[in-house]
Amino acid sequence: MNGQMKKRFLLPALLAVLALLCSACGNASSSPSAANSGVPATKEVPVILNQAEYLLYQNIFYNNYMANYNGTETEKQGVFAVLQDAFNGMTRYYVWGYLDNTRCCDWQWEFVPKDTAALPTPGSVITVKGTYETADEALDDLWIVNAEVTVHSRYDGDIRELNMRTMSDTLERVQIMNIIYKADYFEGKAFNAYGRIASMELLQDPYYDGSWQVNFSAKSGQTIPAIGTTVLLQGKVQSGALSDCSVTTLDE
């Protein structure tokens, strides 16, 4: 996590651990727009790997390179995600991917689309072309403005009001913190989320111990897998917790 995400949601000690581990290793529509209905569809969240993108991400947000890129044009290809930011009353749009197949380290770029009506479902593979711009309104003080979006494949899997299954680990962490600390804003919203079983009533970060945990309750009759199992939860938000969840084991 970086910038304001880092400052708002993670302890400095956790950041140091994450850095060490990484060195080692408007709502979007639920139906496709006319502009992208003809592209291939998939029911699996794509895996986009890009080491160069991750290194750039680290340099801009950790190594004070941000000013060097302000006002320059850029192009990113990755997975599309939509984050509901209750702290600032905004819907935020991201393109993201992983460093490598360990999926322990991710990168994500916030962008401001020219045309939100042309955006695909979260989880689709997109290319974003625009200009880096520093801004207080950006969650990490930098976003891509005047962004044109090209859709390469359309996600046709499970779509909810809160699509955490289609988010990077970092973005899911931010969304979970929103749910916990702005509970009223998300009350009753349908969600999907992924993580590891921490206990019979706690879901935790899929990769890191001590990063985040959130309370959940399963549907009647659901079997809860063993602690440490990676799962997909689908249900509704209730009082800052994930409630009435179906529980599916994931192969991560």
Short mmCIF file of N, CA and C in Angstrom, two decimals, residues 40-219:
data_model
loop_
_atom_site.label_atom_id
_atom_site.label_comp_id
_atom_site.label_asym_id
_atom_site.label_seq_id
_atom_site.Cartn_x
_atom_site.Cartn_y
_atom_site.Cartn_z
N PRO A 40 -13.93 -10.80 -26.01
CA PRO A 40 -14.05 -12.11 -25.36
C PRO A 40 -14.43 -11.97 -23.88
N ALA A 41 -15.21 -12.92 -23.39
CA ALA A 41 -15.65 -12.90 -21.99
C ALA A 41 -15.01 -14.05 -21.22
N THR A 42 -14.80 -13.83 -19.92
CA THR A 42 -14.25 -14.87 -19.05
C THR A 42 -14.93 -14.79 -17.70
N LYS A 43 -15.07 -15.95 -17.04
CA LYS A 43 -15.66 -15.99 -15.71
C LYS A 43 -14.59 -16.04 -14.61
N GLU A 44 -13.31 -16.05 -15.00
CA GLU A 44 -12.21 -16.05 -14.05
C GLU A 44 -11.55 -14.68 -14.01
N VAL A 45 -11.17 -14.23 -12.82
CA VAL A 45 -10.44 -12.97 -12.71
C VAL A 45 -9.05 -13.16 -13.31
N PRO A 46 -8.68 -12.36 -14.32
CA PRO A 46 -7.39 -12.56 -14.99
C PRO A 46 -6.21 -12.29 -14.04
N VAL A 47 -5.08 -12.87 -14.36
CA VAL A 47 -3.83 -12.62 -13.63
C VAL A 47 -2.89 -11.88 -14.57
N ILE A 48 -2.58 -10.63 -14.26
CA ILE A 48 -1.68 -9.80 -15.05
C ILE A 48 -0.38 -9.64 -14.27
N LEU A 49 0.73 -10.06 -14.86
CA LEU A 49 2.05 -9.96 -14.22
C LEU A 49 2.89 -8.94 -14.98
N ASN A 50 3.52 -8.03 -14.24
CA ASN A 50 4.36 -7.03 -14.89
C ASN A 50 5.39 -6.51 -13.88
N GLN A 51 6.62 -7.03 -13.98
CA GLN A 51 7.67 -6.63 -13.05
C GLN A 51 8.05 -5.17 -13.22
N ALA A 52 8.15 -4.71 -14.48
CA ALA A 52 8.53 -3.32 -14.74
C ALA A 52 7.50 -2.35 -14.16
N GLU A 53 6.22 -2.70 -14.26
CA GLU A 53 5.17 -1.84 -13.72
C GLU A 53 5.27 -1.77 -12.20
N TYR A 54 5.58 -2.89 -11.58
CA TYR A 54 5.73 -2.91 -10.12
C TYR A 54 6.91 -2.04 -9.67
N LEU A 55 8.02 -2.12 -10.38
CA LEU A 55 9.19 -1.32 -10.02
C LEU A 55 8.90 0.17 -10.19
N LEU A 56 8.18 0.53 -11.25
CA LEU A 56 7.79 1.93 -11.44
C LEU A 56 6.88 2.39 -10.31
N TYR A 57 5.94 1.56 -9.97
CA TYR A 57 5.01 1.84 -8.86
C TYR A 57 5.78 2.10 -7.56
N GLN A 58 6.78 1.25 -7.28
CA GLN A 58 7.60 1.43 -6.09
C GLN A 58 8.37 2.74 -6.15
N ASN A 59 8.95 3.05 -7.29
CA ASN A 59 9.74 4.28 -7.43
C ASN A 59 8.88 5.52 -7.25
N ILE A 60 7.69 5.52 -7.82
CA ILE A 60 6.84 6.71 -7.72
C ILE A 60 6.31 6.91 -6.31
N PHE A 61 5.85 5.83 -5.67
CA PHE A 61 5.17 6.00 -4.39
C PHE A 61 6.05 5.78 -3.17
N TYR A 62 7.20 5.16 -3.33
CA TYR A 62 8.08 4.92 -2.19
C TYR A 62 9.40 5.66 -2.30
N ASN A 63 9.86 5.92 -3.51
CA ASN A 63 11.20 6.47 -3.72
C ASN A 63 11.19 7.91 -4.23
N ASN A 64 10.07 8.60 -4.02
CA ASN A 64 9.97 10.04 -4.28
C ASN A 64 10.19 10.44 -5.74
N TYR A 65 9.74 9.60 -6.67
CA TYR A 65 9.85 9.92 -8.09
C TYR A 65 8.59 10.59 -8.63
N MET A 66 7.59 10.82 -7.80
CA MET A 66 6.30 11.28 -8.28
C MET A 66 6.39 12.57 -9.09
N ALA A 67 7.14 13.54 -8.61
CA ALA A 67 7.24 14.83 -9.30
C ALA A 67 7.83 14.68 -10.70
N ASN A 68 8.67 13.67 -10.89
CA ASN A 68 9.29 13.45 -12.20
C ASN A 68 8.30 13.03 -13.27
N TYR A 69 7.17 12.46 -12.84
CA TYR A 69 6.20 11.92 -13.79
C TYR A 69 4.97 12.81 -13.95
N ASN A 70 4.81 13.79 -13.10
CA ASN A 70 3.64 14.66 -13.18
C ASN A 70 3.58 15.34 -14.55
N GLY A 71 2.44 15.19 -15.23
CA GLY A 71 2.24 15.81 -16.54
C GLY A 71 2.71 14.98 -17.71
N THR A 72 3.26 13.78 -17.47
CA THR A 72 3.72 12.94 -18.57
C THR A 72 2.63 11.94 -18.97
N GLU A 73 2.65 11.55 -20.24
CA GLU A 73 1.68 10.58 -20.73
C GLU A 73 2.08 9.17 -20.32
N THR A 74 1.08 8.30 -20.17
CA THR A 74 1.35 6.94 -19.75
C THR A 74 0.31 5.99 -20.31
N GLU A 75 0.65 4.72 -20.32
CA GLU A 75 -0.25 3.67 -20.77
C GLU A 75 -0.08 2.46 -19.87
N LYS A 76 -1.19 1.92 -19.37
CA LYS A 76 -1.16 0.78 -18.46
C LYS A 76 -2.13 -0.30 -18.94
N GLN A 77 -1.70 -1.54 -18.84
CA GLN A 77 -2.61 -2.66 -19.10
C GLN A 77 -2.70 -3.51 -17.85
N GLY A 78 -3.93 -3.82 -17.43
CA GLY A 78 -4.13 -4.62 -16.24
C GLY A 78 -5.59 -4.93 -16.04
N VAL A 79 -5.93 -5.32 -14.83
CA VAL A 79 -7.30 -5.68 -14.46
C VAL A 79 -8.02 -4.42 -13.97
N PHE A 80 -9.27 -4.28 -14.35
CA PHE A 80 -10.09 -3.14 -13.96
C PHE A 80 -10.76 -3.41 -12.62
N ALA A 81 -10.70 -2.42 -11.72
CA ALA A 81 -11.36 -2.53 -10.42
C ALA A 81 -12.04 -1.21 -10.07
N VAL A 82 -13.11 -1.32 -9.30
CA VAL A 82 -13.86 -0.15 -8.84
C VAL A 82 -13.91 -0.19 -7.32
N LEU A 83 -13.48 0.88 -6.68
CA LEU A 83 -13.43 0.97 -5.22
C LEU A 83 -14.40 2.04 -4.74
N GLN A 84 -15.20 1.71 -3.74
CA GLN A 84 -16.13 2.66 -3.15
C GLN A 84 -15.48 3.31 -1.94
N ASP A 85 -15.12 4.57 -2.07
CA ASP A 85 -14.41 5.31 -1.03
C ASP A 85 -15.40 6.13 -0.21
N ALA A 86 -15.84 5.56 0.91
CA ALA A 86 -16.82 6.25 1.76
C ALA A 86 -16.19 7.39 2.53
N PHE A 87 -14.90 7.34 2.80
CA PHE A 87 -14.23 8.41 3.53
C PHE A 87 -14.30 9.73 2.76
N ASN A 88 -14.25 9.65 1.43
CA ASN A 88 -14.27 10.85 0.60
C ASN A 88 -15.50 10.95 -0.29
N GLY A 89 -16.43 9.99 -0.15
CA GLY A 89 -17.66 10.04 -0.93
C GLY A 89 -17.42 9.92 -2.42
N MET A 90 -16.50 9.04 -2.82
CA MET A 90 -16.11 8.92 -4.23
C MET A 90 -16.11 7.47 -4.68
N THR A 91 -16.38 7.29 -5.96
CA THR A 91 -16.11 6.03 -6.63
C THR A 91 -14.77 6.17 -7.33
N ARG A 92 -13.87 5.23 -7.09
CA ARG A 92 -12.52 5.31 -7.66
C ARG A 92 -12.30 4.14 -8.61
N TYR A 93 -11.55 4.42 -9.67
CA TYR A 93 -11.31 3.44 -10.73
C TYR A 93 -9.81 3.11 -10.80
N TYR A 94 -9.51 1.82 -10.95
CA TYR A 94 -8.11 1.38 -10.93
C TYR A 94 -7.83 0.38 -12.04
N VAL A 95 -6.57 0.37 -12.47
CA VAL A 95 -6.03 -0.70 -13.29
C VAL A 95 -4.88 -1.30 -12.49
N TRP A 96 -4.81 -2.62 -12.39
CA TRP A 96 -3.87 -3.22 -11.46
C TRP A 96 -3.33 -4.55 -11.98
N GLY A 97 -2.27 -5.03 -11.31
CA GLY A 97 -1.68 -6.33 -11.61
C GLY A 97 -0.72 -6.73 -10.51
N TYR A 98 0.00 -7.84 -10.75
CA TYR A 98 0.93 -8.38 -9.77
C TYR A 98 2.37 -8.27 -10.25
N LEU A 99 3.30 -8.35 -9.31
CA LEU A 99 4.73 -8.43 -9.64
C LEU A 99 5.04 -9.77 -10.32
N ASP A 100 4.60 -10.87 -9.69
CA ASP A 100 4.89 -12.20 -10.22
C ASP A 100 3.84 -13.18 -9.72
N ASN A 101 4.06 -14.45 -10.01
CA ASN A 101 3.04 -15.46 -9.71
C ASN A 101 2.86 -15.75 -8.22
N THR A 102 3.74 -15.24 -7.37
CA THR A 102 3.49 -15.40 -5.94
C THR A 102 2.28 -14.58 -5.50
N ARG A 103 1.97 -13.51 -6.25
CA ARG A 103 0.83 -12.61 -6.00
C ARG A 103 0.92 -11.93 -4.64
N CYS A 104 2.11 -11.96 -4.01
CA CYS A 104 2.25 -11.31 -2.71
C CYS A 104 2.43 -9.80 -2.86
N CYS A 105 2.85 -9.34 -4.04
CA CYS A 105 3.11 -7.92 -4.25
C CYS A 105 2.33 -7.45 -5.48
N ASP A 106 1.65 -6.35 -5.34
CA ASP A 106 0.80 -5.87 -6.43
C ASP A 106 1.07 -4.41 -6.73
N TRP A 107 0.56 -3.94 -7.85
CA TRP A 107 0.61 -2.53 -8.23
C TRP A 107 -0.78 -2.13 -8.70
N GLN A 108 -1.13 -0.85 -8.51
CA GLN A 108 -2.43 -0.36 -8.92
C GLN A 108 -2.35 1.14 -9.19
N TRP A 109 -2.97 1.55 -10.28
CA TRP A 109 -2.97 2.95 -10.68
C TRP A 109 -4.41 3.46 -10.72
N GLU A 110 -4.66 4.52 -9.98
CA GLU A 110 -5.98 5.16 -10.04
C GLU A 110 -6.07 5.99 -11.31
N PHE A 111 -7.25 5.98 -11.96
CA PHE A 111 -7.43 6.79 -13.16
C PHE A 111 -8.81 7.44 -13.17
N VAL A 112 -8.90 8.53 -13.92
CA VAL A 112 -10.15 9.26 -14.09
C VAL A 112 -10.60 9.07 -15.53
N PRO A 113 -11.61 8.22 -15.76
CA PRO A 113 -12.00 7.90 -17.13
C PRO A 113 -12.71 9.06 -17.82
N LYS A 114 -12.45 9.18 -19.12
CA LYS A 114 -13.18 10.18 -19.91
C LYS A 114 -14.67 9.86 -19.96
N ASP A 115 -14.98 8.57 -20.05
CA ASP A 115 -16.37 8.15 -20.26
C ASP A 115 -16.67 6.96 -19.36
N THR A 116 -17.33 7.20 -18.23
CA THR A 116 -17.65 6.09 -17.32
C THR A 116 -18.66 5.13 -17.93
N ALA A 117 -19.49 5.60 -18.85
CA ALA A 117 -20.50 4.74 -19.46
C ALA A 117 -19.88 3.65 -20.33
N ALA A 118 -18.66 3.87 -20.78
CA ALA A 118 -17.99 2.90 -21.66
C ALA A 118 -17.14 1.90 -20.88
N LEU A 119 -17.13 1.99 -19.55
CA LEU A 119 -16.31 1.09 -18.75
C LEU A 119 -16.92 -0.31 -18.72
N PRO A 120 -16.07 -1.34 -18.69
CA PRO A 120 -16.57 -2.71 -18.61
C PRO A 120 -16.87 -3.10 -17.17
N THR A 121 -17.24 -4.34 -16.96
CA THR A 121 -17.43 -4.84 -15.61
C THR A 121 -16.08 -4.94 -14.90
N PRO A 122 -16.04 -4.72 -13.60
CA PRO A 122 -14.81 -4.95 -12.85
C PRO A 122 -14.32 -6.38 -13.08
N GLY A 123 -13.00 -6.55 -13.17
CA GLY A 123 -12.42 -7.84 -13.47
C GLY A 123 -12.05 -8.01 -14.93
N SER A 124 -12.45 -7.05 -15.77
CA SER A 124 -12.08 -7.09 -17.18
C SER A 124 -10.63 -6.65 -17.36
N VAL A 125 -10.02 -7.05 -18.47
CA VAL A 125 -8.67 -6.61 -18.80
C VAL A 125 -8.76 -5.38 -19.68
N ILE A 126 -8.07 -4.31 -19.27
CA ILE A 126 -8.16 -3.04 -19.97
C ILE A 126 -6.77 -2.45 -20.20
N THR A 127 -6.70 -1.54 -21.16
CA THR A 127 -5.56 -0.64 -21.30
C THR A 127 -6.05 0.77 -21.03
N VAL A 128 -5.31 1.50 -20.20
CA VAL A 128 -5.62 2.89 -19.85
C VAL A 128 -4.54 3.78 -20.44
N LYS A 129 -4.95 4.78 -21.20
CA LYS A 129 -4.02 5.77 -21.75
C LYS A 129 -4.43 7.14 -21.28
N GLY A 130 -3.49 7.87 -20.66
CA GLY A 130 -3.79 9.20 -20.17
C GLY A 130 -2.54 9.89 -19.69
N THR A 131 -2.72 10.83 -18.76
CA THR A 131 -1.61 11.66 -18.28
C THR A 131 -1.55 11.60 -16.76
N TYR A 132 -0.35 11.35 -16.23
CA TYR A 132 -0.16 11.42 -14.79
C TYR A 132 -0.45 12.84 -14.30
N GLU A 133 -1.17 12.94 -13.19
CA GLU A 133 -1.42 14.25 -12.59
C GLU A 133 -1.43 14.11 -11.07
N THR A 134 -0.65 14.94 -10.40
CA THR A 134 -0.71 14.98 -8.94
C THR A 134 -1.95 15.75 -8.53
N ALA A 135 -2.63 15.26 -7.49
CA ALA A 135 -3.88 15.90 -7.05
C ALA A 135 -4.20 15.46 -5.64
N ASP A 136 -4.67 16.38 -4.83
CA ASP A 136 -5.08 16.04 -3.47
C ASP A 136 -6.26 15.07 -3.47
N GLU A 137 -7.09 15.13 -4.53
CA GLU A 137 -8.27 14.27 -4.60
C GLU A 137 -7.91 12.83 -4.88
N ALA A 138 -6.76 12.59 -5.47
CA ALA A 138 -6.31 11.22 -5.73
C ALA A 138 -5.97 10.55 -4.40
N LEU A 139 -6.31 9.29 -4.25
CA LEU A 139 -6.12 8.64 -2.97
C LEU A 139 -4.66 8.55 -2.58
N ASP A 140 -3.78 8.45 -3.57
CA ASP A 140 -2.34 8.39 -3.32
C ASP A 140 -1.61 9.61 -3.86
N ASP A 141 -2.36 10.71 -4.07
CA ASP A 141 -1.80 11.99 -4.52
C ASP A 141 -1.40 12.00 -5.99
N LEU A 142 -1.63 10.90 -6.69
CA LEU A 142 -1.34 10.85 -8.13
C LEU A 142 -2.36 9.94 -8.80
N TRP A 143 -2.91 10.42 -9.95
CA TRP A 143 -3.77 9.57 -10.74
C TRP A 143 -3.58 9.85 -12.21
N ILE A 144 -4.22 9.08 -13.06
CA ILE A 144 -4.12 9.24 -14.51
C ILE A 144 -5.40 9.91 -14.98
N VAL A 145 -5.27 11.09 -15.57
CA VAL A 145 -6.44 11.86 -15.98
C VAL A 145 -6.64 11.76 -17.49
N ASN A 146 -7.85 12.21 -17.91
CA ASN A 146 -8.23 12.14 -19.33
C ASN A 146 -8.00 10.73 -19.87
N ALA A 147 -8.37 9.74 -19.07
CA ALA A 147 -8.02 8.35 -19.38
C ALA A 147 -8.98 7.75 -20.41
N GLU A 148 -8.39 7.27 -21.49
CA GLU A 148 -9.12 6.50 -22.48
C GLU A 148 -8.92 5.02 -22.18
N VAL A 149 -10.00 4.25 -22.23
CA VAL A 149 -9.97 2.86 -21.82
C VAL A 149 -10.29 1.96 -23.00
N THR A 150 -9.40 1.01 -23.26
CA THR A 150 -9.63 -0.03 -24.26
C THR A 150 -9.85 -1.35 -23.54
N VAL A 151 -10.89 -2.07 -23.91
CA VAL A 151 -11.24 -3.33 -23.25
C VAL A 151 -10.74 -4.50 -24.10
N HIS A 152 -9.96 -5.39 -23.46
CA HIS A 152 -9.41 -6.54 -24.17
C HIS A 152 -10.18 -7.84 -23.88
N SER A 153 -10.65 -7.98 -22.66
CA SER A 153 -11.53 -9.09 -22.31
C SER A 153 -12.49 -8.63 -21.24
N ARG A 154 -13.67 -9.17 -21.26
CA ARG A 154 -14.73 -8.73 -20.35
C ARG A 154 -14.98 -9.80 -19.30
N TYR A 155 -14.96 -9.39 -18.03
CA TYR A 155 -15.25 -10.31 -16.94
C TYR A 155 -16.74 -10.57 -16.87
N ASP A 156 -17.09 -11.86 -16.87
CA ASP A 156 -18.49 -12.25 -16.88
C ASP A 156 -18.80 -13.18 -15.71
N GLY A 157 -18.00 -13.04 -14.64
CA GLY A 157 -18.22 -13.84 -13.44
C GLY A 157 -19.14 -13.13 -12.47
N ASP A 158 -19.04 -13.51 -11.20
CA ASP A 158 -19.91 -12.94 -10.17
C ASP A 158 -19.64 -11.45 -9.99
N ILE A 159 -20.68 -10.64 -10.07
CA ILE A 159 -20.57 -9.19 -9.90
C ILE A 159 -21.52 -8.74 -8.80
N ARG A 160 -20.99 -7.97 -7.86
CA ARG A 160 -21.77 -7.44 -6.74
C ARG A 160 -21.59 -5.93 -6.65
N GLU A 161 -22.30 -5.31 -5.71
CA GLU A 161 -22.10 -3.87 -5.48
C GLU A 161 -20.67 -3.59 -5.04
N LEU A 162 -20.10 -4.50 -4.25
CA LEU A 162 -18.72 -4.39 -3.79
C LEU A 162 -17.96 -5.59 -4.35
N ASN A 163 -17.17 -5.36 -5.40
CA ASN A 163 -16.52 -6.44 -6.13
C ASN A 163 -15.08 -6.63 -5.65
N MET A 164 -14.93 -7.12 -4.44
CA MET A 164 -13.58 -7.28 -3.90
C MET A 164 -12.83 -8.45 -4.52
N ARG A 165 -13.56 -9.40 -5.07
CA ARG A 165 -12.89 -10.52 -5.75
C ARG A 165 -12.10 -10.04 -6.96
N THR A 166 -12.48 -8.92 -7.54
CA THR A 166 -11.80 -8.39 -8.73
C THR A 166 -10.78 -7.32 -8.37
N MET A 167 -10.42 -7.22 -7.09
CA MET A 167 -9.45 -6.24 -6.63
C MET A 167 -8.11 -6.90 -6.32
N SER A 168 -7.04 -6.12 -6.41
CA SER A 168 -5.76 -6.55 -5.87
C SER A 168 -5.86 -6.67 -4.35
N ASP A 169 -4.88 -7.32 -3.75
CA ASP A 169 -4.85 -7.44 -2.29
C ASP A 169 -4.87 -6.06 -1.63
N THR A 170 -4.09 -5.13 -2.16
CA THR A 170 -4.03 -3.78 -1.59
C THR A 170 -5.38 -3.08 -1.68
N LEU A 171 -6.02 -3.15 -2.83
CA LEU A 171 -7.32 -2.49 -2.99
C LEU A 171 -8.38 -3.14 -2.11
N GLU A 172 -8.35 -4.46 -1.99
CA GLU A 172 -9.31 -5.12 -1.11
C GLU A 172 -9.11 -4.66 0.33
N ARG A 173 -7.86 -4.51 0.74
CA ARG A 173 -7.58 -4.02 2.09
C ARG A 173 -8.22 -2.66 2.33
N VAL A 174 -8.10 -1.76 1.37
CA VAL A 174 -8.70 -0.44 1.50
C VAL A 174 -10.22 -0.53 1.56
N GLN A 175 -10.81 -1.40 0.70
CA GLN A 175 -12.27 -1.54 0.72
C GLN A 175 -12.77 -2.12 2.03
N ILE A 176 -12.04 -3.10 2.57
CA ILE A 176 -12.42 -3.69 3.85
C ILE A 176 -12.37 -2.64 4.96
N MET A 177 -11.34 -1.79 4.97
CA MET A 177 -11.26 -0.74 5.99
C MET A 177 -12.43 0.23 5.87
N ASN A 178 -12.85 0.52 4.66
CA ASN A 178 -14.04 1.35 4.45
C ASN A 178 -15.27 0.69 5.07
N ILE A 179 -15.42 -0.61 4.83
CA ILE A 179 -16.59 -1.33 5.35
C ILE A 179 -16.59 -1.32 6.87
N ILE A 180 -15.44 -1.53 7.48
CA ILE A 180 -15.37 -1.60 8.94
C ILE A 180 -15.62 -0.24 9.57
N TYR A 181 -14.98 0.80 9.04
CA TYR A 181 -15.01 2.11 9.70
C TYR A 181 -16.10 3.05 9.18
N LYS A 182 -16.74 2.69 8.08
CA LYS A 182 -17.87 3.47 7.55
C LYS A 182 -19.04 2.52 7.33
N ALA A 183 -19.39 1.81 8.40
CA ALA A 183 -20.35 0.70 8.30
C ALA A 183 -21.70 1.14 7.74
N ASP A 184 -22.20 2.29 8.17
CA ASP A 184 -23.53 2.73 7.74
C ASP A 184 -23.59 2.93 6.22
N TYR A 185 -22.51 3.39 5.64
CA TYR A 185 -22.45 3.67 4.20
C TYR A 185 -22.65 2.39 3.38
N PHE A 186 -22.21 1.25 3.93
CA PHE A 186 -22.22 0.00 3.17
C PHE A 186 -23.31 -0.97 3.63
N GLU A 187 -24.12 -0.55 4.57
CA GLU A 187 -25.13 -1.44 5.14
C GLU A 187 -26.02 -2.03 4.04
N GLY A 188 -26.12 -3.36 4.03
CA GLY A 188 -27.02 -4.05 3.10
C GLY A 188 -26.46 -4.27 1.71
N LYS A 189 -25.26 -3.77 1.43
CA LYS A 189 -24.70 -3.92 0.09
C LYS A 189 -24.20 -5.35 -0.13
N ALA A 190 -24.48 -5.87 -1.32
CA ALA A 190 -24.00 -7.20 -1.69
C ALA A 190 -22.51 -7.13 -2.02
N PHE A 191 -21.77 -8.17 -1.64
CA PHE A 191 -20.32 -8.16 -1.84
C PHE A 191 -19.83 -9.54 -2.26
N ASN A 192 -18.63 -9.56 -2.82
CA ASN A 192 -17.81 -10.77 -2.86
C ASN A 192 -16.42 -10.37 -2.37
N ALA A 193 -15.75 -11.29 -1.70
CA ALA A 193 -14.44 -10.99 -1.11
C ALA A 193 -13.64 -12.28 -1.03
N TYR A 194 -12.31 -12.15 -1.08
CA TYR A 194 -11.46 -13.32 -0.94
C TYR A 194 -10.45 -13.09 0.17
N GLY A 195 -10.03 -14.16 0.79
CA GLY A 195 -9.07 -14.09 1.89
C GLY A 195 -8.86 -15.45 2.49
N ARG A 196 -8.18 -15.49 3.64
CA ARG A 196 -7.92 -16.75 4.33
C ARG A 196 -8.77 -16.83 5.59
N ILE A 197 -9.19 -18.03 5.90
CA ILE A 197 -9.92 -18.26 7.14
C ILE A 197 -8.95 -18.07 8.32
N ALA A 198 -9.28 -17.12 9.20
CA ALA A 198 -8.48 -16.89 10.41
C ALA A 198 -9.10 -17.60 11.61
N SER A 199 -10.42 -17.70 11.61
CA SER A 199 -11.16 -18.47 12.61
C SER A 199 -12.52 -18.74 12.00
N MET A 200 -13.37 -19.38 12.74
CA MET A 200 -14.70 -19.69 12.19
C MET A 200 -15.54 -18.44 11.98
N GLU A 201 -15.07 -17.28 12.47
CA GLU A 201 -15.83 -16.04 12.32
C GLU A 201 -14.96 -14.89 11.84
N LEU A 202 -13.74 -15.17 11.37
CA LEU A 202 -12.84 -14.10 10.93
C LEU A 202 -12.22 -14.46 9.59
N LEU A 203 -12.29 -13.51 8.64
CA LEU A 203 -11.57 -13.60 7.38
C LEU A 203 -10.37 -12.67 7.47
N GLN A 204 -9.21 -13.10 6.93
CA GLN A 204 -8.03 -12.25 6.96
C GLN A 204 -7.41 -12.12 5.57
N ASP A 205 -6.46 -11.21 5.49
CA ASP A 205 -5.71 -10.96 4.26
C ASP A 205 -5.29 -12.29 3.61
N PRO A 206 -5.43 -12.43 2.28
CA PRO A 206 -5.08 -13.69 1.64
C PRO A 206 -3.60 -14.04 1.68
N TYR A 207 -2.73 -13.05 1.93
CA TYR A 207 -1.29 -13.30 1.85
C TYR A 207 -0.53 -12.96 3.12
N TYR A 208 -0.95 -11.95 3.88
CA TYR A 208 -0.16 -11.43 4.99
C TYR A 208 -0.89 -11.58 6.32
N ASP A 209 -0.22 -12.12 7.32
CA ASP A 209 -0.76 -12.15 8.67
C ASP A 209 -0.69 -10.75 9.26
N GLY A 210 -1.73 -10.36 9.98
CA GLY A 210 -1.73 -9.08 10.68
C GLY A 210 -2.05 -7.88 9.83
N SER A 211 -2.39 -8.08 8.57
CA SER A 211 -2.71 -6.96 7.69
C SER A 211 -4.12 -6.46 7.94
N TRP A 212 -5.12 -7.33 7.74
CA TRP A 212 -6.50 -6.98 8.07
C TRP A 212 -7.27 -8.24 8.41
N GLN A 213 -8.29 -8.05 9.22
CA GLN A 213 -9.26 -9.09 9.53
C GLN A 213 -10.64 -8.47 9.58
N VAL A 214 -11.64 -9.23 9.21
CA VAL A 214 -13.01 -8.74 9.25
C VAL A 214 -13.91 -9.89 9.71
N ASN A 215 -14.90 -9.57 10.52
CA ASN A 215 -15.84 -10.57 10.98
C ASN A 215 -16.74 -11.03 9.84
N PHE A 216 -17.08 -12.32 9.84
CA PHE A 216 -18.05 -12.83 8.87
C PHE A 216 -18.93 -13.88 9.53
N SER A 217 -20.09 -14.09 8.96
CA SER A 217 -20.98 -15.16 9.38
C SER A 217 -21.45 -15.91 8.15
N ALA A 218 -21.46 -17.23 8.25
CA ALA A 218 -21.82 -18.06 7.10
C ALA A 218 -23.31 -18.35 7.09
N LYS A 219 -23.80 -18.68 5.91
CA LYS A 219 -25.18 -19.13 5.78
C LYS A 219 -25.38 -20.40 6.60
#
